[in-house]
XYZ file of N, CA and C in Angstrom:
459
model
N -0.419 20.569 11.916
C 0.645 20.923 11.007
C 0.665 20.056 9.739
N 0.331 18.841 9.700
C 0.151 17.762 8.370
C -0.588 18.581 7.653
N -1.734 19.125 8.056
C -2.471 19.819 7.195
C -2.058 20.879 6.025
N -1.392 21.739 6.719
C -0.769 22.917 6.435
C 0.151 22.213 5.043
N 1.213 21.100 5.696
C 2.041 20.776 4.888
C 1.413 19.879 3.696
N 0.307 19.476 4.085
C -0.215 19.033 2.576
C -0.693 19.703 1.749
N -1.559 20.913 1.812
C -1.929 22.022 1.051
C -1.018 22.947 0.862
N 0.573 22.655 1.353
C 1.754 23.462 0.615
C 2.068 23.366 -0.257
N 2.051 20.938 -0.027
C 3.350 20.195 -0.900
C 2.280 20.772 -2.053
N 1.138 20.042 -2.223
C -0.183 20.652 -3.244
C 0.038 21.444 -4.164
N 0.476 22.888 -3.717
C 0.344 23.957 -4.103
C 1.570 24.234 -4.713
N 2.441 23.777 -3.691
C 4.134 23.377 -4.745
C 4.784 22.992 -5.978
N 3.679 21.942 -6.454
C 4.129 21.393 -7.858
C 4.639 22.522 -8.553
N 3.990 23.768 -8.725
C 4.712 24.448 -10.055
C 5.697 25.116 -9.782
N 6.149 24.746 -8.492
C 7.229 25.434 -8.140
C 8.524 25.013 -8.058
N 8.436 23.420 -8.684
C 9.467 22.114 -8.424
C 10.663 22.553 -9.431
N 11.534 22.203 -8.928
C 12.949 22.691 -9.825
C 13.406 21.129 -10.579
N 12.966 20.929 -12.139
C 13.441 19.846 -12.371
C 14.361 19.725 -13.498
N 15.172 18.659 -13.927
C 16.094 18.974 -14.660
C 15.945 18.790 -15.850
N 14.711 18.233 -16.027
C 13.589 18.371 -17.482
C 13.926 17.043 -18.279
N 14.386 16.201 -17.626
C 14.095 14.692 -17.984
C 12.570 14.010 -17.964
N 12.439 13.320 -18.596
C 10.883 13.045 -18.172
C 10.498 12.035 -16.941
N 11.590 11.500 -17.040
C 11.658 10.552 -15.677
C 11.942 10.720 -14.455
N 12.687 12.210 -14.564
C 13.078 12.689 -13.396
C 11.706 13.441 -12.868
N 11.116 14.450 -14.312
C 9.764 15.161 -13.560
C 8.898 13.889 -13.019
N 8.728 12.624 -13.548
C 7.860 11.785 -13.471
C 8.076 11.169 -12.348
N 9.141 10.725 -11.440
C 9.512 10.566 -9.918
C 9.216 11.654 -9.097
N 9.541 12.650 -9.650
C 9.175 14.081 -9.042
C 7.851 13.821 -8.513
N 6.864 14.233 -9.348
C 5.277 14.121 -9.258
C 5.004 13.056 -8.376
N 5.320 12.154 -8.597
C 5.387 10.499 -8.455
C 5.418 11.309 -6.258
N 6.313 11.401 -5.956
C 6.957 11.605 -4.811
C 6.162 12.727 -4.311
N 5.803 13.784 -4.790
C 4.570 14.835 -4.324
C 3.665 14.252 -3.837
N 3.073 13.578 -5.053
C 1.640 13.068 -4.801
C 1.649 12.089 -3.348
N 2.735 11.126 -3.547
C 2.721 10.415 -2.065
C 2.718 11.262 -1.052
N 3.743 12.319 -0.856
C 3.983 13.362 0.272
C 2.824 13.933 0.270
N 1.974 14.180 -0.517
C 0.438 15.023 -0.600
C -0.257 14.049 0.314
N -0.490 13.021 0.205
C -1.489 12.021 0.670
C -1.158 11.521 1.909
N -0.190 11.514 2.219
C 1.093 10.945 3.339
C 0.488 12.243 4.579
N 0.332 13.630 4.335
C 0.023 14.506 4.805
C -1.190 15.025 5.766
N -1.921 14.479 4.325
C -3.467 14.117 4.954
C -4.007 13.052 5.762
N -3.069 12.009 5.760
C -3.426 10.858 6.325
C -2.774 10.918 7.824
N -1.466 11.611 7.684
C -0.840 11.990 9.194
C -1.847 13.287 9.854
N -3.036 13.500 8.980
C -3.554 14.966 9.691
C -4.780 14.240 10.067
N -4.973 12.471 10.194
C -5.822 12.297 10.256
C -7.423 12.424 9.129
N -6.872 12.494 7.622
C -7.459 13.464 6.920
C -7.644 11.699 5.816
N -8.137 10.349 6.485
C -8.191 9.733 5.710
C -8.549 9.770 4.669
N -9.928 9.977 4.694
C -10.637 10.515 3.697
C -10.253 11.420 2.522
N -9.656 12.108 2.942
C -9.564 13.637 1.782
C -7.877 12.730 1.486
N -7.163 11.817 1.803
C -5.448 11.593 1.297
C -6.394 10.514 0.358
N -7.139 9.481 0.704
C -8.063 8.426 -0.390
C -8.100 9.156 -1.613
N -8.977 10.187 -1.170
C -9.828 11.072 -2.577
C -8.454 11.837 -3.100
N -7.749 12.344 -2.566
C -6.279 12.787 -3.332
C -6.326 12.133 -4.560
N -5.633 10.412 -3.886
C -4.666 9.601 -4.865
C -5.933 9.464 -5.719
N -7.010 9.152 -5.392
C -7.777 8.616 -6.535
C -7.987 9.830 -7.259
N -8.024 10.860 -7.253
C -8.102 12.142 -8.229
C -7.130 12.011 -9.250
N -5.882 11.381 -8.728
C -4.731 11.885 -9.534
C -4.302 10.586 -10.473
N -4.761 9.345 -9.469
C -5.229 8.277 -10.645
C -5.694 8.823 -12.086
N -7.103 9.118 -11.408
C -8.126 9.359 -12.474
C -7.686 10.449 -13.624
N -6.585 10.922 -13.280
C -5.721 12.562 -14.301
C -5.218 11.673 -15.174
N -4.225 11.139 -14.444
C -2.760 10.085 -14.798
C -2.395 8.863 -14.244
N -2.989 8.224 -15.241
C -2.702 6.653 -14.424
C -1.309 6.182 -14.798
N -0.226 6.774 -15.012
C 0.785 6.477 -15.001
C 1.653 5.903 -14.401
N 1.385 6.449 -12.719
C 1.827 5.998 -11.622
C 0.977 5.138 -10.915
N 0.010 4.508 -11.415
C -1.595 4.041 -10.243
C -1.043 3.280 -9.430
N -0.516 2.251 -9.819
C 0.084 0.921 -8.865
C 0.772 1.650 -7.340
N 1.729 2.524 -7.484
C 2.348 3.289 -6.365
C 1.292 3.882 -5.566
N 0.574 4.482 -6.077
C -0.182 5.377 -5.427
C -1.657 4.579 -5.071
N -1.915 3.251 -5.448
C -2.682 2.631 -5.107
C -2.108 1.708 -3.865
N -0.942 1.230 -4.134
C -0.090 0.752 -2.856
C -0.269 1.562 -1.761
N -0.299 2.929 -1.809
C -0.312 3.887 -0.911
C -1.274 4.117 0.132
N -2.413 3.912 -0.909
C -3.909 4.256 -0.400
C -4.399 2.601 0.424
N -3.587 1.812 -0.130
C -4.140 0.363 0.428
C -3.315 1.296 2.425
N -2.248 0.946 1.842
C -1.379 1.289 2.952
C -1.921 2.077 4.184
N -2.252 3.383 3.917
C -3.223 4.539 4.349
C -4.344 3.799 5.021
N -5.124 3.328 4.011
C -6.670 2.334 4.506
C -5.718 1.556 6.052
N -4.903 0.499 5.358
C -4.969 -0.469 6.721
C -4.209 0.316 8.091
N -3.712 1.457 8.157
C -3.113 1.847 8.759
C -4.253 2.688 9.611
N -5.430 2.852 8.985
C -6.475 3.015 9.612
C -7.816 2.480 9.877
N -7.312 0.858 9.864
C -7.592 0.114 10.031
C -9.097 -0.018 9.008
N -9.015 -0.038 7.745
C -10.531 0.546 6.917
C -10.242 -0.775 6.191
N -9.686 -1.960 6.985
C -8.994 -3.049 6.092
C -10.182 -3.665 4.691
N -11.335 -3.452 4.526
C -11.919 -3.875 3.354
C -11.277 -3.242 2.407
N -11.847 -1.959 2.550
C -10.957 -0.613 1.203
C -9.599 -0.928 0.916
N -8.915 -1.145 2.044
C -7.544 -1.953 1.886
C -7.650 -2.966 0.864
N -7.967 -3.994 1.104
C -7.947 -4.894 0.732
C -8.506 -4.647 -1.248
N -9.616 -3.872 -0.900
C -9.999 -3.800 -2.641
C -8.814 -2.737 -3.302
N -7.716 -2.252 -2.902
C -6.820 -1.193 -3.051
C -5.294 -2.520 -3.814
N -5.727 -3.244 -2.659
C -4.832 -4.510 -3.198
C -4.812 -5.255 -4.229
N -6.496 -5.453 -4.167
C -6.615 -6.278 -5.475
C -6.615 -5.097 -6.761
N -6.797 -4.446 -6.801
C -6.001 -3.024 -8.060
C -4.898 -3.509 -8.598
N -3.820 -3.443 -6.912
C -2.805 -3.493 -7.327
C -2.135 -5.059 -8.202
N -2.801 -6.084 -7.422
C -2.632 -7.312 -8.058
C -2.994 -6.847 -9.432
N -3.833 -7.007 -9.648
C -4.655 -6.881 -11.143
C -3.252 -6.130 -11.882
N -2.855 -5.535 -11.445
C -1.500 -4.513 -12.646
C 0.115 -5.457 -12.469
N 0.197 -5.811 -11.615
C 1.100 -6.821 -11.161
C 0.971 -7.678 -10.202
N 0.808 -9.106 -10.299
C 0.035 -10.514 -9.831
C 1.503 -10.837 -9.395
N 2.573 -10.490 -9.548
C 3.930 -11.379 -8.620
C 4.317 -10.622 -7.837
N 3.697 -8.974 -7.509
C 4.199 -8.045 -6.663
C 4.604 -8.946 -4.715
N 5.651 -9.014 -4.107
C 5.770 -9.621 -3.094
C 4.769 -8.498 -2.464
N 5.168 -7.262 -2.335
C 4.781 -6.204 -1.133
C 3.513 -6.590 -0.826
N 2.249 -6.441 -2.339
C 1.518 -6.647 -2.340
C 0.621 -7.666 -1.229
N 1.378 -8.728 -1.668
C 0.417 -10.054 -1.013
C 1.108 -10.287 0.096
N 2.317 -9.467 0.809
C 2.370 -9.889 1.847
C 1.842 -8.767 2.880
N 1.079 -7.460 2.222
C 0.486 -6.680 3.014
C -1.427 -7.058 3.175
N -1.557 -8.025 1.695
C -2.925 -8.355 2.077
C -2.949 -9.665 2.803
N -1.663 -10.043 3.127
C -1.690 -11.355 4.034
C -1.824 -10.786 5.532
N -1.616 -9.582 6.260
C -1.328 -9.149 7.341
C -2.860 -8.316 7.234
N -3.088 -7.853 6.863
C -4.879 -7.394 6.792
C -5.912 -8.502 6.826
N -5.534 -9.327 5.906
C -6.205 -10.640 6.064
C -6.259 -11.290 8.085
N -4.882 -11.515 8.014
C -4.691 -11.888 9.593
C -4.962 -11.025 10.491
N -5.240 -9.833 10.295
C -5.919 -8.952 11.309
C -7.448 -8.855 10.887
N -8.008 -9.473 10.326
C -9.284 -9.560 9.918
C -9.861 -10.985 10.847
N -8.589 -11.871 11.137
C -8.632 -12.903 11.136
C -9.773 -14.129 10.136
N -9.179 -13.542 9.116
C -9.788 -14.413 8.092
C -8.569 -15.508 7.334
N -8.177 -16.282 7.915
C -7.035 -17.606 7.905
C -7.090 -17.743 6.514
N -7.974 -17.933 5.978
C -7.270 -18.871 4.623
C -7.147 -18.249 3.510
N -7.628 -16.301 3.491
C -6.954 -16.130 2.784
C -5.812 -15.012 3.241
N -5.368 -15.161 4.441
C -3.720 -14.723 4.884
C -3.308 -15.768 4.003
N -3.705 -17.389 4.667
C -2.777 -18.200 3.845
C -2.069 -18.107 2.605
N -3.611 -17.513 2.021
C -3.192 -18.113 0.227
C -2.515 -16.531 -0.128
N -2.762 -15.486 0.587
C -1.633 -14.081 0.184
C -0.417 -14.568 0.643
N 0.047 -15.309 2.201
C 1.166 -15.406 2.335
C 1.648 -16.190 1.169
N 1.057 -17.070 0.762
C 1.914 -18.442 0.416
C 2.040 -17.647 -1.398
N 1.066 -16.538 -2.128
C 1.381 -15.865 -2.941
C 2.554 -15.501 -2.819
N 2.779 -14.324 -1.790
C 4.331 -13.870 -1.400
C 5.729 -14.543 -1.504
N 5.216 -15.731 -0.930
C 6.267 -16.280 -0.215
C 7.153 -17.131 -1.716
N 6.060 -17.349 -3.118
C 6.458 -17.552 -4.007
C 6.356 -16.691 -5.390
N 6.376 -15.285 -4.808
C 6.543 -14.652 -6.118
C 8.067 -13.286 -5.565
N 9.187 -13.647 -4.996
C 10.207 -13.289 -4.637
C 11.401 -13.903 -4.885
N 12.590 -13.008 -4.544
C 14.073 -14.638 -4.556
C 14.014 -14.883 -2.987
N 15.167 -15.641 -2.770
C 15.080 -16.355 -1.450
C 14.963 -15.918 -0.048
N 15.589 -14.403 -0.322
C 15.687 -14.406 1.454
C 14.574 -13.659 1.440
N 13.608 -13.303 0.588
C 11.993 -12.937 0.806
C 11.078 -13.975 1.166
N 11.497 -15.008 0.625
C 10.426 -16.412 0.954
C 10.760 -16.895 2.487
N 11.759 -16.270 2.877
C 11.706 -16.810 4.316
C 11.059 -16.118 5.223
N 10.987 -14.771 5.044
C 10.059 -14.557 6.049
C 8.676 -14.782 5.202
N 8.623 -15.004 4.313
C 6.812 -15.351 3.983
C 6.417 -16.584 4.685
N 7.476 -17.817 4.394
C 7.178 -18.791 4.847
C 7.041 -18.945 6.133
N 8.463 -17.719 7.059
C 7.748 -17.797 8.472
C 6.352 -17.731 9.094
N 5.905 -16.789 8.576
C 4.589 -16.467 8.183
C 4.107 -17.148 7.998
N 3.688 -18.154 7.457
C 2.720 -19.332 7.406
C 2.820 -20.259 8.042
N 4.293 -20.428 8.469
C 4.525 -21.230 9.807
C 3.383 -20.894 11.139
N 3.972 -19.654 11.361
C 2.820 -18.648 12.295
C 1.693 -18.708 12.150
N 1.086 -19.157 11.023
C -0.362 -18.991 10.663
C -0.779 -20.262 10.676
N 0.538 -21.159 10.442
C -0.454 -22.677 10.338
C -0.329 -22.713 12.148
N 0.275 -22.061 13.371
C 0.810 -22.292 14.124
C -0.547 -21.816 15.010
N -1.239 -20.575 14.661
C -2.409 -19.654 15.058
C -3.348 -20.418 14.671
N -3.844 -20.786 13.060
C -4.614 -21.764 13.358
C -4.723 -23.200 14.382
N -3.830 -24.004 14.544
C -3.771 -25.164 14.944
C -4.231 -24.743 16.864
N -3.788 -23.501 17.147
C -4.359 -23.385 18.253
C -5.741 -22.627 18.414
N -5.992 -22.071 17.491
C -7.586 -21.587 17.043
C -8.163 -22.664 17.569
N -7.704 -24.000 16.645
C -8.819 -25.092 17.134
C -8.690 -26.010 18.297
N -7.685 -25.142 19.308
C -7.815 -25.941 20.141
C -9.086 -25.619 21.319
């Protein structure tokens, strides 16, 4: 059924009722395109929700950062954590204080188990937020200095 519903939402755009703001069509689209890719990826359809967003990149990079968040997202959720990870650094590259960012390549990182650079994404995170974001980053590195220290035991 994902299937079905992604080659609907797809096919839907010209059918969207908008109130002809540009920001409103531009969330509009914005919100398709995720639900498009979101579709394929629940249909098991990694591949073809990847090649989506990057199509629509490549139209309109208006939205890239979202829809590159997406595709990182997509990747690690199917566990493709490199592609992830280069999906991330995109997103850094357009915004370097994004929290989401570095605290989703800190958790790919740690399922890679590659320690030091969870570290240096958590400890990114944990200082590019206000306060009650830095606490769970910092938990997080608590945990990580906590995983290492028994690594080496």
């Amino acid at each position: 059924m994902p299937l079905r519903s992604a080659e609907r939402t797809q096919e839907g755009f010209d059918l969207l009722v908008k109130d002809g703001t540009e920001n409103d069509q531009e969330a509009t689209e914005k919100e398709q395109h995720l639900a498009v890719a979101d579709a394929y990826a629940q249909g098991a359809r990694v591949d073809k929700a990847v090649a989506y967003l990057d199509s629509v990149v490549a139209k309109d990079p208006s939205y890239a950062y979202d829809l590159k968040l997406r595709k990182a997202s997509i990747l690690y959720e199917a566990r493709r954590n490199e592609e992830a990870l280069a999906a991330l650094d995109d997103c850094i590259a357009m915004n370097a204080r994004a929290y989401d960012v570095h605290y989703m390549k800190a958790w790919i990182a740690w399922d890679m188990k590659d320690w030091d650079l969870a570290e240096e994404a958590f400890d990114a995170a944990s200082s590019s937020k206000e306060d009650q974001v830095r606490l769970t980053s910092e938990d997080a590195l608590i945990m990580l200095t906590d995983l290492e220290t028994a690594r080496t035991k």
